Amino acid sequence: AQSVTQLDSQVPVFEEAPVELRCNYSSSVSVYLFWYVQYPNQGLQLLLKYLSGSTLVKGINGFEAEFNKSQTSFHLRKPSVHISDTAEYFCASTGTASKLTFGTGTRLQVTL
Amino acid sequence: NAGVTQTPKFQVLKTGQSMTLQCAQDMNHEYMSWYRQDPGMGLRLIHYSVGAGITDQGEVPNGYNVSRSTTEDFPLRLLSAAPSQTSVYFCASSYLSAGTEAFFGQGTRLTVV
């Protein structure tokens, strides 16, 4: 069975500062990894995904994530955040089927 | 391009009432699923379907029923609402292969009093 752990429930950060949101996964089989973002009162939308190949994945809005197999991690980073990045971020995984397993989410709060 | 459409957006039910949350997608996706989102618990899978006529249980199926008579529609039924079912519900759809992007509806905020 797959599981996804997001270590931080909330991350406060000042505007223009860098941010890292942490995600660890466990799976005994091949895994595909995703980061989704949820803006207030909206559904989820895909930020980026890792399927195979290059371990550094670039997504929308300047976000990127690095797949690290030895540490079973898929941390999300942005070098300089904006107020509009305030949202909840979910790490998720699938195995060989389409069923997504989500982490508990990290609320990113960007302030001036 | 509608994507995934959920109705209603908000609903208040009394304990014991039943209702159906509607979900429709126009992308010809085989895979559809329902999640509930609760504070601190992320999204938990209720039921899913891999095609018309095929459904299966997810992580938290008790108290919910689904059917899939067409590719486009995947309604979620609450048989006898309980306060523990107060939550935000999301429907999602995707192609039936690992690694494809899931598209989510805007959610239904349900309160059971």
PDB file of N, CA and C in Angstrom, chain A residues 32 34 36 38 41-47 49-51 88 90 94-105 107, chain B residues 31 35 37 40-45 48 57-58 88 90 94-107 109:
ATOM      1  N   TYR A  32       4.332   7.097  -9.064  1.00  0.00           N
ATOM      2  CA  TYR A  32       4.263   8.370  -9.767  1.00  0.00           C
ATOM      3  C   TYR A  32       3.850   9.423  -8.734  1.00  0.00           C
ATOM      4  N   PHE A  34       2.948  13.548  -7.525  1.00  0.00           N
ATOM      5  CA  PHE A  34       2.280  14.768  -7.964  1.00  0.00           C
ATOM      6  C   PHE A  34       2.291  15.805  -6.844  1.00  0.00           C
ATOM      7  N   TYR A  36      -0.362  19.003  -6.082  1.00  0.00           N
ATOM      8  CA  TYR A  36      -1.555  19.750  -6.449  1.00  0.00           C
ATOM      9  C   TYR A  36      -1.660  20.974  -5.545  1.00  0.00           C
ATOM     10  N   GLN A  38      -4.431  23.963  -4.029  1.00  0.00           N
ATOM     11  CA  GLN A  38      -5.832  24.318  -3.826  1.00  0.00           C
ATOM     12  C   GLN A  38      -5.902  25.745  -3.311  1.00  0.00           C
ATOM     13  N   ASN A  41     -11.408  28.081  -1.472  1.00  0.00           N
ATOM     14  CA  ASN A  41     -12.747  27.812  -2.015  1.00  0.00           C
ATOM     15  C   ASN A  41     -12.732  27.324  -3.458  1.00  0.00           C
ATOM     16  N   GLN A  42     -11.666  26.628  -3.822  1.00  0.00           N
ATOM     17  CA  GLN A  42     -11.588  26.078  -5.173  1.00  0.00           C
ATOM     18  C   GLN A  42     -11.222  24.606  -5.125  1.00  0.00           C
ATOM     19  N   GLY A  43     -11.293  23.972  -6.282  1.00  0.00           N
ATOM     20  CA  GLY A  43     -10.833  22.597  -6.398  1.00  0.00           C
ATOM     21  C   GLY A  43      -9.321  22.542  -6.518  1.00  0.00           C
ATOM     22  N   LEU A  44      -8.805  21.345  -6.704  1.00  0.00           N
ATOM     23  CA  LEU A  44      -7.361  21.162  -6.821  1.00  0.00           C
ATOM     24  C   LEU A  44      -6.941  21.267  -8.276  1.00  0.00           C
ATOM     25  N   GLN A  45      -5.727  21.792  -8.491  1.00  0.00           N
ATOM     26  CA  GLN A  45      -5.179  21.804  -9.836  1.00  0.00           C
ATOM     27  C   GLN A  45      -3.729  21.339  -9.783  1.00  0.00           C
ATOM     28  N   LEU A  46      -3.291  20.719 -10.863  1.00  0.00           N
ATOM     29  CA  LEU A  46      -1.964  20.130 -10.901  1.00  0.00           C
ATOM     30  C   LEU A  46      -0.887  21.197 -11.005  1.00  0.00           C
ATOM     31  N   LEU A  47       0.137  21.102 -10.129  1.00  0.00           N
ATOM     32  CA  LEU A  47       1.308  21.955 -10.209  1.00  0.00           C
ATOM     33  C   LEU A  47       2.392  21.294 -11.062  1.00  0.00           C
ATOM     34  N   LYS A  49       4.300  17.011 -11.932  1.00  0.00           N
ATOM     35  CA  LYS A  49       4.290  15.578 -11.671  1.00  0.00           C
ATOM     36  C   LYS A  49       5.615  14.949 -12.067  1.00  0.00           C
ATOM     37  N   TYR A  50       5.947  13.863 -11.403  1.00  0.00           N
ATOM     38  CA  TYR A  50       7.117  13.072 -11.751  1.00  0.00           C
ATOM     39  C   TYR A  50       6.658  11.687 -12.188  1.00  0.00           C
ATOM     40  N   LEU A  51       7.076  11.319 -13.394  1.00  0.00           N
ATOM     41  CA  LEU A  51       6.756   9.972 -13.887  1.00  0.00           C
ATOM     42  C   LEU A  51       8.023   9.136 -13.985  1.00  0.00           C
ATOM     43  N   GLU A  88      -3.267  25.894  -0.198  1.00  0.00           N
ATOM     44  CA  GLU A  88      -2.925  24.607   0.397  1.00  0.00           C
ATOM     45  C   GLU A  88      -2.331  23.724  -0.697  1.00  0.00           C
ATOM     46  N   PHE A  90      -0.917  19.911  -1.823  1.00  0.00           N
ATOM     47  CA  PHE A  90      -1.047  18.489  -1.539  1.00  0.00           C
ATOM     48  C   PHE A  90      -0.060  17.697  -2.383  1.00  0.00           C
ATOM     49  N   THR A  94       0.460   7.809  -7.149  1.00  0.00           N
ATOM     50  CA  THR A  94      -0.289   6.672  -7.664  1.00  0.00           C
ATOM     51  C   THR A  94       0.708   5.563  -7.961  1.00  0.00           C
ATOM     52  N   GLY A  95       0.193   4.350  -8.006  1.00  0.00           N
ATOM     53  CA  GLY A  95       1.024   3.224  -8.393  1.00  0.00           C
ATOM     54  C   GLY A  95       0.770   2.910  -9.847  1.00  0.00           C
ATOM     55  N   THR A  96       0.420   1.694 -10.130  1.00  0.00           N
ATOM     56  CA  THR A  96       0.186   1.286 -11.512  1.00  0.00           C
ATOM     57  C   THR A  96      -1.246   1.566 -11.959  1.00  0.00           C
ATOM     58  N   ALA A  97      -2.091   2.030 -11.071  1.00  0.00           N
ATOM     59  CA  ALA A  97      -3.467   2.371 -11.427  1.00  0.00           C
ATOM     60  C   ALA A  97      -3.649   3.873 -11.288  1.00  0.00           C
ATOM     61  N   SER A  98      -4.859   4.339 -11.475  1.00  0.00           N
ATOM     62  CA  SER A  98      -5.112   5.778 -11.446  1.00  0.00           C
ATOM     63  C   SER A  98      -5.447   6.300 -10.062  1.00  0.00           C
ATOM     64  N   LYS A  99      -5.530   5.434  -9.060  1.00  0.00           N
ATOM     65  CA  LYS A  99      -5.994   5.840  -7.743  1.00  0.00           C
ATOM     66  C   LYS A  99      -4.956   6.706  -7.032  1.00  0.00           C
ATOM     67  N   LEU A 100      -5.336   7.944  -6.707  1.00  0.00           N
ATOM     68  CA  LEU A 100      -4.438   8.881  -6.042  1.00  0.00           C
ATOM     69  C   LEU A 100      -4.495   8.693  -4.528  1.00  0.00           C
ATOM     70  N   THR A 101      -3.316   8.695  -3.898  1.00  0.00           N
ATOM     71  CA  THR A 101      -3.217   8.741  -2.442  1.00  0.00           C
ATOM     72  C   THR A 101      -2.620  10.083  -2.074  1.00  0.00           C
ATOM     73  N   PHE A 102      -3.343  10.840  -1.226  1.00  0.00           N
ATOM     74  CA  PHE A 102      -2.928  12.193  -0.883  1.00  0.00           C
ATOM     75  C   PHE A 102      -2.274  12.247   0.485  1.00  0.00           C
ATOM     76  N   GLY A 103      -1.365  13.219   0.637  1.00  0.00           N
ATOM     77  CA  GLY A 103      -0.896  13.593   1.952  1.00  0.00           C
ATOM     78  C   GLY A 103      -1.932  14.482   2.623  1.00  0.00           C
ATOM     79  N   THR A 104      -1.642  14.888   3.846  1.00  0.00           N
ATOM     80  CA  THR A 104      -2.611  15.667   4.618  1.00  0.00           C
ATOM     81  C   THR A 104      -2.603  17.151   4.279  1.00  0.00           C
ATOM     82  N   GLY A 105      -1.676  17.573   3.438  1.00  0.00           N
ATOM     83  CA  GLY A 105      -1.678  18.955   2.975  1.00  0.00           C
ATOM     84  C   GLY A 105      -0.782  19.870   3.798  1.00  0.00           C
ATOM     85  N   ARG A 107      -0.400  24.061   4.405  1.00  0.00           N
ATOM     86  CA  ARG A 107      -0.950  25.395   4.132  1.00  0.00           C
ATOM     87  C   ARG A 107       0.206  26.392   4.071  1.00  0.00           C
TER      88      ARG A 107
ATOM     89  N   TYR B  31     -11.823   7.092 -15.789  1.00  0.00           N
ATOM     90  CA  TYR B  31     -11.697   6.991 -14.324  1.00  0.00           C
ATOM     91  C   TYR B  31     -12.345   8.194 -13.665  1.00  0.00           C
ATOM     92  N   TYR B  35     -13.878  12.168  -3.408  1.00  0.00           N
ATOM     93  CA  TYR B  35     -13.075  12.343  -2.212  1.00  0.00           C
ATOM     94  C   TYR B  35     -13.845  13.220  -1.232  1.00  0.00           C
ATOM     95  N   GLN B  37     -12.846  15.956   1.912  1.00  0.00           N
ATOM     96  CA  GLN B  37     -11.728  16.716   2.479  1.00  0.00           C
ATOM     97  C   GLN B  37     -12.120  17.227   3.853  1.00  0.00           C
ATOM     98  N   GLY B  40      -6.961  18.754   8.295  1.00  0.00           N
ATOM     99  CA  GLY B  40      -5.876  17.937   8.829  1.00  0.00           C
ATOM    100  C   GLY B  40      -5.825  16.518   8.332  1.00  0.00           C
ATOM    101  N   MET B  41      -6.740  16.146   7.440  1.00  0.00           N
ATOM    102  CA  MET B  41      -6.789  14.759   6.974  1.00  0.00           C
ATOM    103  C   MET B  41      -6.579  14.637   5.476  1.00  0.00           C
ATOM    104  N   GLY B  42      -6.381  15.739   4.794  1.00  0.00           N
ATOM    105  CA  GLY B  42      -6.180  15.671   3.355  1.00  0.00           C
ATOM    106  C   GLY B  42      -7.440  15.226   2.640  1.00  0.00           C
ATOM    107  N   LEU B  43      -7.267  14.585   1.502  1.00  0.00           N
ATOM    108  CA  LEU B  43      -8.391  14.051   0.743  1.00  0.00           C
ATOM    109  C   LEU B  43      -8.411  12.536   0.887  1.00  0.00           C
ATOM    110  N   ARG B  44      -9.563  12.025   1.213  1.00  0.00           N
ATOM    111  CA  ARG B  44      -9.712  10.574   1.376  1.00  0.00           C
ATOM    112  C   ARG B  44     -10.704  10.046   0.349  1.00  0.00           C
ATOM    113  N   LEU B  45     -10.323   8.949  -0.272  1.00  0.00           N
ATOM    114  CA  LEU B  45     -11.101   8.369  -1.360  1.00  0.00           C
ATOM    115  C   LEU B  45     -12.333   7.653  -0.821  1.00  0.00           C
ATOM    116  N   TYR B  48     -14.704   4.928  -6.320  1.00  0.00           N
ATOM    117  CA  TYR B  48     -14.164   5.249  -7.623  1.00  0.00           C
ATOM    118  C   TYR B  48     -14.756   4.320  -8.679  1.00  0.00           C
ATOM    119  N   GLN B  57     -15.026   0.423  -3.902  1.00  0.00           N
ATOM    120  CA  GLN B  57     -14.902   1.218  -2.686  1.00  0.00           C
ATOM    121  C   GLN B  57     -13.500   1.751  -2.518  1.00  0.00           C
ATOM    122  N   GLY B  58     -13.441   2.939  -1.911  1.00  0.00           N
ATOM    123  CA  GLY B  58     -12.164   3.504  -1.539  1.00  0.00           C
ATOM    124  C   GLY B  58     -11.896   3.317  -0.070  1.00  0.00           C
ATOM    125  N   VAL B  88     -16.231  18.674   2.862  1.00  0.00           N
ATOM    126  CA  VAL B  88     -16.216  19.176   1.496  1.00  0.00           C
ATOM    127  C   VAL B  88     -15.936  17.990   0.578  1.00  0.00           C
ATOM    128  N   PHE B  90     -15.213  16.359  -3.192  1.00  0.00           N
ATOM    129  CA  PHE B  90     -14.658  16.640  -4.511  1.00  0.00           C
ATOM    130  C   PHE B  90     -14.811  15.428  -5.416  1.00  0.00           C
ATOM    131  N   SER B  94     -10.033  11.314 -14.673  1.00  0.00           N
ATOM    132  CA  SER B  94      -8.763  11.225 -15.393  1.00  0.00           C
ATOM    133  C   SER B  94      -8.844  10.075 -16.390  1.00  0.00           C
ATOM    134  N   TYR B  95      -7.850  10.021 -17.269  1.00  0.00           N
ATOM    135  CA  TYR B  95      -7.735   8.841 -18.119  1.00  0.00           C
ATOM    136  C   TYR B  95      -7.307   7.661 -17.259  1.00  0.00           C
ATOM    137  N   LEU B  96      -7.563   6.476 -17.760  1.00  0.00           N
ATOM    138  CA  LEU B  96      -7.313   5.278 -16.971  1.00  0.00           C
ATOM    139  C   LEU B  96      -5.895   4.781 -17.211  1.00  0.00           C
ATOM    140  N   SER B  97      -4.918   5.527 -16.773  1.00  0.00           N
ATOM    141  CA  SER B  97      -3.543   5.047 -16.803  1.00  0.00           C
ATOM    142  C   SER B  97      -2.771   5.796 -15.740  1.00  0.00           C
ATOM    143  N   ALA B  98      -1.851   5.108 -15.125  1.00  0.00           N
ATOM    144  CA  ALA B  98      -1.086   5.708 -14.036  1.00  0.00           C
ATOM    145  C   ALA B  98      -0.291   6.896 -14.553  1.00  0.00           C
ATOM    146  N   GLY B  99      -0.204   7.924 -13.731  1.00  0.00           N
ATOM    147  CA  GLY B  99       0.601   9.064 -14.090  1.00  0.00           C
ATOM    148  C   GLY B  99      -0.131  10.158 -14.839  1.00  0.00           C
ATOM    149  N   THR B 100      -1.420   9.949 -15.135  1.00  0.00           N
ATOM    150  CA  THR B 100      -2.153  11.016 -15.828  1.00  0.00           C
ATOM    151  C   THR B 100      -2.725  12.002 -14.822  1.00  0.00           C
ATOM    152  N   GLU B 101      -2.941  13.216 -15.278  1.00  0.00           N
ATOM    153  CA  GLU B 101      -3.442  14.293 -14.426  1.00  0.00           C
ATOM    154  C   GLU B 101      -4.905  14.058 -14.090  1.00  0.00           C
ATOM    155  N   ALA B 102      -5.247  14.250 -12.829  1.00  0.00           N
ATOM    156  CA  ALA B 102      -6.644  14.222 -12.399  1.00  0.00           C
ATOM    157  C   ALA B 102      -7.200  15.640 -12.430  1.00  0.00           C
ATOM    158  N   PHE B 103      -8.415  15.776 -12.905  1.00  0.00           N
ATOM    159  CA  PHE B 103      -9.102  17.065 -12.953  1.00  0.00           C
ATOM    160  C   PHE B 103     -10.200  17.044 -11.899  1.00  0.00           C
ATOM    161  N   PHE B 104     -10.261  18.129 -11.113  1.00  0.00           N
ATOM    162  CA  PHE B 104     -11.177  18.188  -9.989  1.00  0.00           C
ATOM    163  C   PHE B 104     -12.302  19.182 -10.236  1.00  0.00           C
ATOM    164  N   GLY B 105     -13.460  18.859  -9.666  1.00  0.00           N
ATOM    165  CA  GLY B 105     -14.542  19.813  -9.621  1.00  0.00           C
ATOM    166  C   GLY B 105     -14.286  20.861  -8.556  1.00  0.00           C
ATOM    167  N   GLN B 106     -15.197  21.824  -8.444  1.00  0.00           N
ATOM    168  CA  GLN B 106     -15.035  22.929  -7.506  1.00  0.00           C
ATOM    169  C   GLN B 106     -15.416  22.570  -6.077  1.00  0.00           C
ATOM    170  N   GLY B 107     -16.032  21.415  -5.907  1.00  0.00           N
ATOM    171  CA  GLY B 107     -16.354  20.951  -4.562  1.00  0.00           C
ATOM    172  C   GLY B 107     -17.785  21.257  -4.157  1.00  0.00           C
ATOM    173  N   ARG B 109     -19.759  21.812  -0.504  1.00  0.00           N
ATOM    174  CA  ARG B 109     -19.629  21.938   0.954  1.00  0.00           C
ATOM    175  C   ARG B 109     -20.935  21.479   1.587  1.00  0.00           C
TER     176      ARG B 109
END
